[in-house]
Tab-separated table of C-alpha atoms in Angstrom:
chain	number	residue	atom	x	y	z
A	1	MET	CA	-50.837	130.582	-81.810
A	2	THR	CA	-50.001	126.984	-82.784
A	3	PHE	CA	-46.534	125.839	-81.195
A	4	GLN	CA	-44.791	122.725	-83.263
A	5	MET	CA	-42.710	120.367	-81.609
A	6	GLU	CA	-38.999	122.289	-82.192
A	7	ASP	CA	-40.571	124.781	-80.680
A	8	ILE	CA	-41.201	122.927	-77.607
A	9	ASN	CA	-38.579	121.300	-77.511
A	10	LYS	CA	-36.711	124.548	-77.600
A	11	THR	CA	-38.833	125.533	-74.557
A	12	LYS	CA	-37.941	122.738	-72.670
A	13	THR	CA	-34.283	123.241	-73.427
A	14	LEU	CA	-34.629	126.823	-72.513
A	15	ARG	CA	-36.386	126.271	-69.283
A	16	ALA	CA	-33.869	123.647	-68.095
A	17	ILE	CA	-30.940	125.653	-68.497
A	18	ILE	CA	-32.266	128.398	-66.883
A	19	ALA	CA	-33.260	126.125	-63.908
A	20	THR	CA	-29.372	124.429	-63.890
A	21	VAL	CA	-28.258	128.470	-63.909
A	22	SER	CA	-30.445	129.515	-61.185
A	23	LEU	CA	-30.025	126.244	-59.281
A	24	VAL	CA	-26.171	127.436	-58.826
A	25	PHE	CA	-26.923	130.835	-58.277
A	26	ALA	CA	-29.227	130.139	-54.938
A	27	ILE	CA	-25.876	127.746	-53.850
A	28	GLN	CA	-24.078	131.253	-52.378
A	29	SER	CA	-21.346	130.787	-50.684
A	30	HIS	CA	-21.024	126.504	-50.909
A	31	GLY	CA	-20.982	124.310	-53.763
A	32	GLN	CA	-22.951	121.463	-53.292
A	33	ILE	CA	-23.308	121.849	-49.082
A	34	PRO	CA	-27.075	122.799	-48.150
A	35	ILE	CA	-26.985	126.311	-45.949
A	36	GLY	CA	-27.998	128.775	-43.677
A	37	ASP	CA	-27.019	131.696	-42.658
A	38	PRO	CA	-23.517	133.355	-42.823
A	39	ILE	CA	-20.808	133.215	-39.905
A	40	ASP	CA	-17.981	134.177	-41.055
A	41	THR	CA	-15.578	136.379	-43.688
A	42	VAL	CA	-13.201	134.584	-45.774
A	43	LEU	CA	-9.758	135.318	-45.308
A	44	LEU	CA	-8.078	133.029	-47.616
A	45	ARG	CA	-9.062	129.943	-49.999
A	46	VAL	CA	-7.369	127.037	-51.399
A	47	GLU	CA	-8.902	125.173	-54.490
A	48	TYR	CA	-7.818	121.279	-54.109
A	49	LYS	CA	-7.587	118.370	-56.504
A	50	MET	CA	-8.988	115.298	-54.898
A	51	LYS	CA	-8.697	111.915	-56.655
A	52	TYR	CA	-10.189	109.084	-54.170
A	53	ILE	CA	-10.669	105.376	-54.855
A	54	GLU	CA	-15.011	105.111	-53.815
A	55	THR	CA	-14.553	101.651	-53.518
A	56	LYS	CA	-12.392	98.758	-52.985
A	57	GLU	CA	-13.829	97.184	-56.421
A	58	ASP	CA	-13.651	100.572	-58.234
A	59	SER	CA	-9.945	100.163	-60.492
A	60	THR	CA	-10.328	104.196	-61.548
A	61	TYR	CA	-10.161	106.877	-59.227
A	62	SER	CA	-12.952	109.445	-58.801
A	63	GLU	CA	-11.989	113.267	-58.371
A	64	ASP	CA	-13.608	116.574	-57.138
A	65	LEU	CA	-12.909	120.112	-57.047
A	66	TYR	CA	-12.485	119.942	-52.454
A	67	CYS	CA	-12.727	124.031	-51.831
A	68	LEU	CA	-11.089	125.140	-48.379
A	69	ASN	CA	-12.431	128.621	-47.431
A	70	ILE	CA	-10.136	130.062	-44.270
A	71	GLY	CA	-12.377	132.843	-41.929
A	72	LYS	CA	-11.285	134.587	-39.484
A	73	LYS	CA	-13.132	132.687	-36.446
A	74	MET	CA	-13.372	128.845	-38.523
A	75	SER	CA	-13.002	127.330	-41.584
A	76	CYS	CA	-14.919	125.331	-43.755
A	77	CYS	CA	-14.327	122.263	-46.687
A	78	TYR	CA	-16.453	121.313	-48.939
A	79	SER	CA	-16.689	120.005	-53.081
A	80	ASN	CA	-17.653	123.321	-55.081
A	81	VAL	CA	-17.256	122.432	-58.446
A	82	LYS	CA	-20.497	124.009	-59.436
A	83	SER	CA	-19.332	127.467	-58.350
A	84	TYR	CA	-15.981	127.562	-59.435
A	85	THR	CA	-16.655	126.612	-62.744
A	86	LEU	CA	-18.982	130.148	-62.808
A	87	GLU	CA	-15.732	131.622	-61.675
A	88	GLN	CA	-14.210	131.134	-64.902
A	89	PHE	CA	-16.480	133.111	-66.936
A	90	PRO	CA	-15.653	136.380	-68.218
A	91	ALA	CA	-17.459	138.760	-66.478
A	92	ASP	CA	-19.421	139.659	-69.658
A	93	ILE	CA	-21.091	136.216	-70.133
A	94	LEU	CA	-21.730	136.221	-66.009
A	95	LYS	CA	-23.875	140.100	-66.846
A	96	ALA	CA	-25.734	138.270	-69.298
A	97	ILE	CA	-26.133	135.058	-67.148
A	98	GLU	CA	-27.748	137.648	-64.570
A	99	THR	CA	-30.456	139.560	-66.686
A	100	ARG	CA	-31.060	135.893	-69.211
A	101	LYS	CA	-31.004	138.320	-71.704
A	102	SER	CA	-29.067	135.785	-74.053
A	103	ILE	CA	-30.291	132.205	-74.994
A	104	ASP	CA	-27.263	131.447	-76.404
A	105	THR	CA	-25.137	132.555	-73.460
A	106	LEU	CA	-27.517	130.381	-71.625
A	107	LYS	CA	-27.330	127.670	-73.544
A	108	MET	CA	-23.073	128.015	-73.600
A	109	VAL	CA	-22.840	128.084	-69.568
A	110	GLY	CA	-25.612	125.399	-68.726
A	111	SER	CA	-23.921	123.016	-71.142
A	112	ALA	CA	-20.044	124.357	-69.808
A	113	LEU	CA	-21.770	123.060	-65.725
A	114	GLN	CA	-23.057	119.816	-67.338
A	115	LYS	CA	-20.238	119.262	-68.292
A	116	GLU	CA	-18.057	119.848	-65.666
A	117	MET	CA	-20.816	118.182	-63.104
A	118	GLY	CA	-20.482	115.041	-65.008
A	119	THR	CA	-16.704	115.264	-64.851
A	120	TYR	CA	-16.549	115.418	-61.614
A	121	LYS	CA	-17.629	112.973	-58.273
A	122	THR	CA	-19.368	114.745	-55.395
A	123	PHE	CA	-16.760	114.113	-52.109
A	124	GLU	CA	-19.764	113.457	-49.582
A	125	CYS	CA	-18.322	114.984	-46.127
A	126	SER	CA	-18.069	118.673	-45.386
A	127	VAL	CA	-16.252	119.892	-42.930
A	128	TYR	CA	-16.234	123.132	-40.476
A	129	LYS	CA	-13.416	123.584	-38.271
A	130	ASN	CA	-13.844	125.506	-34.947
A	131	TYR	CA	-17.030	125.478	-35.567
A	132	PRO	CA	-19.918	125.084	-33.751
A	133	LYS	CA	-17.901	126.108	-31.187
A	134	SER	CA	-13.792	126.785	-30.687
A	135	GLY	CA	-11.938	123.566	-30.469
A	136	PHE	CA	-14.715	121.429	-32.182
A	137	MET	CA	-14.920	120.459	-35.772
A	138	GLY	CA	-18.311	119.626	-37.618
A	139	SER	CA	-18.387	116.536	-40.405
A	140	TYR	CA	-21.579	116.872	-42.711
A	141	TYR	CA	-22.769	114.017	-44.565
A	142	MET	CA	-24.623	113.706	-48.009
A	143	ILE	CA	-24.939	110.522	-48.291
A	144	THR	CA	-26.268	110.249	-51.971
A	145	ASN	CA	-28.493	107.581	-53.207
A	146	GLY	CA	-27.716	106.862	-56.811
A	147	LYS	CA	-30.224	109.893	-58.070
A	148	ILE	CA	-33.273	107.259	-57.656
A	149	SER	CA	-34.995	109.113	-55.537
A	150	PRO	CA	-35.077	112.870	-54.492
A	151	SER	CA	-33.041	113.152	-51.269
A	152	SER	CA	-34.451	114.082	-47.270
A	153	GLU	CA	-33.528	114.147	-44.370
A	154	SER	CA	-31.780	111.309	-43.624
A	155	ASP	CA	-29.185	111.872	-46.535
A	156	HIS	CA	-28.548	114.525	-44.826
A	157	LEU	CA	-26.081	113.823	-41.354
A	158	TYR	CA	-23.501	115.234	-39.325
A	159	ASN	CA	-21.537	114.886	-36.499
A	160	VAL	CA	-19.324	116.930	-33.947
A	161	GLU	CA	-16.117	116.231	-31.987
A	162	GLU	CA	-13.046	117.631	-30.910
A	163	ILE	CA	-10.374	119.120	-33.480
A	164	PRO	CA	-7.590	116.357	-32.562
A	165	SER	CA	-4.108	116.645	-31.447
A	166	TYR	CA	-2.181	115.061	-34.189
A	167	ASN	CA	0.815	113.600	-33.620
A	168	TRP	CA	3.115	115.069	-36.268
A	169	ASN	CA	5.859	113.354	-37.765
A	170	MET	CA	8.371	115.778	-39.142
A	171	GLU	CA	10.231	113.739	-42.502
A	172	ASP	CA	12.307	114.174	-45.147
A	173	GLY	CA	11.506	115.800	-47.999
A	174	ASP	CA	10.111	118.609	-49.698
A	175	THR	CA	8.812	120.091	-52.458
A	176	ILE	CA	6.972	122.875	-54.281
A	177	ILE	CA	2.821	123.686	-54.558
A	178	CYS	CA	1.406	126.674	-55.850
A	179	ASN	CA	4.690	128.212	-55.758
A	180	TYR	CA	4.988	127.338	-52.469
A	181	HIS	CA	7.833	125.526	-51.015
A	182	CYS	CA	6.330	122.574	-48.478
A	183	GLN	CA	7.943	120.064	-46.580
A	184	LYS	CA	6.627	116.867	-45.857
A	185	ALA	CA	5.056	115.457	-42.281
A	186	SER	CA	3.582	112.525	-41.167
A	187	THR	CA	0.691	111.086	-39.292
A	188	ALA	CA	-1.698	108.533	-38.517
A	189	TYR	CA	-5.133	109.318	-37.774
A	190	ASN	CA	-7.901	107.330	-37.530
A	191	GLY	CA	-7.550	104.279	-39.072
A	192	ARG	CA	-4.938	105.944	-41.917
A	193	ILE	CA	-1.881	106.953	-41.940
A	194	TRP	CA	-1.306	110.461	-43.857
A	195	ASN	CA	1.797	112.224	-45.792
A	196	VAL	CA	1.523	115.573	-46.432
A	197	TYR	CA	3.203	118.609	-47.747
A	198	TYR	CA	3.130	122.050	-45.745
A	199	ALA	CA	3.818	125.355	-46.208
A	200	PRO	CA	5.433	127.566	-43.430
A	201	GLU	CA	5.061	130.316	-45.541
A	202	LEU	CA	1.255	130.338	-45.510
A	203	PRO	CA	0.685	130.645	-41.306
A	204	PHE	CA	-2.615	128.889	-40.591
A	205	GLN	CA	-2.974	125.293	-39.220
A	206	ASP	CA	-5.248	124.052	-41.483
A	207	GLY	CA	-5.218	121.705	-44.400
A	208	PRO	CA	-7.940	119.731	-46.684
A	209	TRP	CA	-10.865	117.739	-45.024
A	210	LYS	CA	-10.064	116.937	-41.013
A	211	LEU	CA	-6.230	117.711	-41.300
A	212	GLY	CA	-3.998	120.641	-39.656
A	213	GLY	CA	-2.240	121.013	-36.802
A	214	LEU	CA	1.311	122.134	-38.475
A	215	PRO	CA	3.089	125.405	-38.445
A	216	GLY	CA	1.938	125.806	-42.071
A	217	LEU	CA	-1.351	125.488	-43.972
A	218	ILE	CA	-1.172	121.910	-45.536
A	219	LEU	CA	-1.069	121.876	-49.373
A	220	LYS	CA	-1.146	118.341	-50.262
A	221	ALA	CA	-2.187	114.972	-48.323
A	222	GLU	CA	-1.940	111.459	-49.911
A	223	ASP	CA	-2.944	108.333	-47.426
A	224	VAL	CA	-0.593	105.484	-47.699
A	225	THR	CA	-2.446	103.052	-49.468
A	226	LYS	CA	-3.431	106.210	-52.345
A	227	GLU	CA	-6.825	105.795	-52.150
A	228	PHE	CA	-7.610	109.140	-51.280
A	229	CYS	CA	-5.308	112.157	-52.580
A	230	PHE	CA	-6.054	116.416	-52.039
A	231	GLU	CA	-3.196	118.821	-54.008
A	232	ALA	CA	-4.013	121.895	-54.043
A	233	PHE	CA	-3.715	124.116	-57.345
A	234	GLU	CA	-5.327	127.769	-56.641
A	235	ILE	CA	-5.081	129.467	-53.815
A	236	GLY	CA	-5.834	133.430	-53.533
A	237	ARG	CA	-9.318	135.123	-52.784
A	238	PRO	CA	-12.478	134.457	-53.951
A	239	LYS	CA	-14.198	136.130	-57.228
A	240	SER	CA	-17.381	137.880	-57.421
A	241	ILE	CA	-20.302	136.322	-59.019
A	242	PRO	CA	-23.401	137.933	-59.143
A	243	HIS	CA	-25.875	136.885	-56.647
A	244	VAL	CA	-23.309	134.381	-54.903
A	245	ARG	CA	-21.235	135.845	-52.249
A	246	LEU	CA	-17.790	133.245	-52.212
A	247	ASP	CA	-16.271	135.638	-49.785
A	248	LEU	CA	-18.419	134.348	-47.221
A	249	ILE	CA	-18.544	131.021	-44.733
A	250	SER	CA	-22.600	130.360	-44.471
A	251	GLU	CA	-23.579	127.409	-41.671
A	252	PRO	CA	-24.682	124.857	-42.573
A	253	SER	CA	-28.462	124.562	-42.960
A	254	SER	CA	-30.868	123.391	-40.567
A	255	VAL	CA	-31.511	119.582	-42.765
A	256	TYR	CA	-28.881	118.551	-41.452
A	257	LYS	CA	-29.511	115.925	-38.579
A	258	LYS	CA	-26.938	115.279	-35.952
A	259	ALA	CA	-26.116	111.236	-35.696
A	260	GLN	CA	-23.541	108.456	-34.001
A	261	PRO	CA	-20.856	108.033	-36.398
A	262	ASP	CA	-21.331	104.554	-36.221
A	263	ARG	CA	-24.664	105.523	-37.786
A	264	ILE	CA	-22.739	107.274	-40.674
A	265	LYS	CA	-20.802	104.569	-40.635
A	266	LYS	CA	-23.454	101.513	-41.746
A	267	LEU	CA	-25.133	103.953	-43.836
A	268	ILE	CA	-22.722	104.917	-46.014
A	269	GLU	CA	-21.483	101.167	-46.148
A	270	LEU	CA	-25.583	100.149	-46.682
A	271	ARG	CA	-25.696	102.487	-49.040
A	272	TYR	CA	-22.915	100.840	-51.301
A	273	LYS	CA	-23.841	97.278	-50.819
A	274	ASN	CA	-27.252	97.253	-50.717
A	275	VAL	CA	-29.468	100.049	-52.195
A	276	GLU	CA	-33.183	99.165	-52.638
A	277	GLY	CA	-31.863	97.868	-48.540
A	278	TYR	CA	-30.829	101.772	-48.236
A	279	LEU	CA	-33.575	103.435	-49.703
A	280	ARG	CA	-36.176	101.056	-47.564
A	281	LEU	CA	-34.421	102.346	-44.188
A	282	THR	CA	-34.011	105.946	-45.256
A	283	HIS	CA	-36.878	106.993	-47.052
A	284	GLY	CA	-39.790	103.861	-46.448
A	285	ASN	CA	-41.574	100.782	-47.956
A	286	ASP	CA	-43.760	102.415	-49.687
A	287	MET	CA	-41.628	104.814	-51.624
A	288	VAL	CA	-39.563	102.088	-53.219
A	289	ASP	CA	-42.642	99.855	-53.784
A	290	GLN	CA	-43.885	102.605	-56.158
A	291	LEU	CA	-40.272	102.742	-57.545
A	292	ILE	CA	-40.742	99.273	-58.511
A	293	LYS	CA	-44.482	99.667	-60.023
A	294	MET	CA	-42.825	102.149	-61.781
A	295	ASP	CA	-40.276	100.016	-62.904
A	296	ILE	CA	-36.650	101.568	-61.642
A	297	LYS	CA	-34.245	98.750	-61.402
A	298	PHE	CA	-31.629	99.018	-58.284
A	299	ASP	CA	-28.176	98.397	-58.716
A	300	GLN	CA	-28.198	94.609	-57.315
A	301	THR	CA	-24.085	94.640	-57.032
A	302	PRO	CA	-22.843	94.757	-53.397
A	303	ARG	CA	-20.091	97.089	-53.275
A	304	THR	CA	-17.777	98.315	-50.160
A	305	ALA	CA	-16.894	101.345	-49.929
A	306	CYS	CA	-13.668	103.050	-49.303
A	307	LEU	CA	-14.364	105.321	-46.118
A	308	ILE	CA	-11.553	108.069	-45.384
A	309	GLU	CA	-11.472	107.064	-41.714
A	310	ASP	CA	-12.490	104.790	-39.106
A	311	MET	CA	-15.431	106.218	-37.614
A	312	LYS	CA	-15.791	105.818	-33.749
A	313	ASN	CA	-18.217	106.967	-31.242
A	314	ASN	CA	-16.965	110.421	-29.492
């Protein structure tokens, strides 16, 4: 049988679409963080639209969908553009993906996923509260390298700290978010001053990222410099997707290696200031030299990361 170039291109396209969809199904309960075994059940999920300034040189915001899953014993925050996008498809479309019988459906879903993933930029820190044990929280960082090279264990780092006793100040002001009446509060935490709105009707002392400790769920949080902002747009239970248990919280993958906060901070800063230097440090000279031989260009413009917190060793 003789294949024409058009047939080969169609085959490549279909393989790419199937690979994209298969990758999403392999994600299980988290959209962006590699995971292990299930450890809790989701009681409530909050979807936040996150806006943030990635570097001091940026003039526009990056955006992400940042999810808070509240379980019976713990909670987890993570970027979940992929799984949230899949949830928006009707059940018959998801069934067609599962059986992989419709090329047109696979193309449509693959195109939608690629579009959404291109719209948002992953916020690289996932946070587990009351994990690995009660009263502590773990922060898990994927320090991406601009997709120049495959990620490695050097890109996946975490640290554990006690959940802080936030010194919240109750402020004048209220608002409505997701049909919940919210009250205003503020606090200083790890180098930033945060203004938040929390909902007393939702009796969870939790919130996006590392924030929490108020008599109600935090539905909006913004630092006074306006470099970081989380605002809830959907509250409820996760939907059902074939092969994907969105109603479970799973432990982080063992690929993450423990590191002191100051090392994580230095690597994040280096990744923006000197991409080649970052890759040489984390992936080795041989790999970088191979990339250079392949005529791959590194961004030579040094940038200054807008760190969401002033990381200090425990």
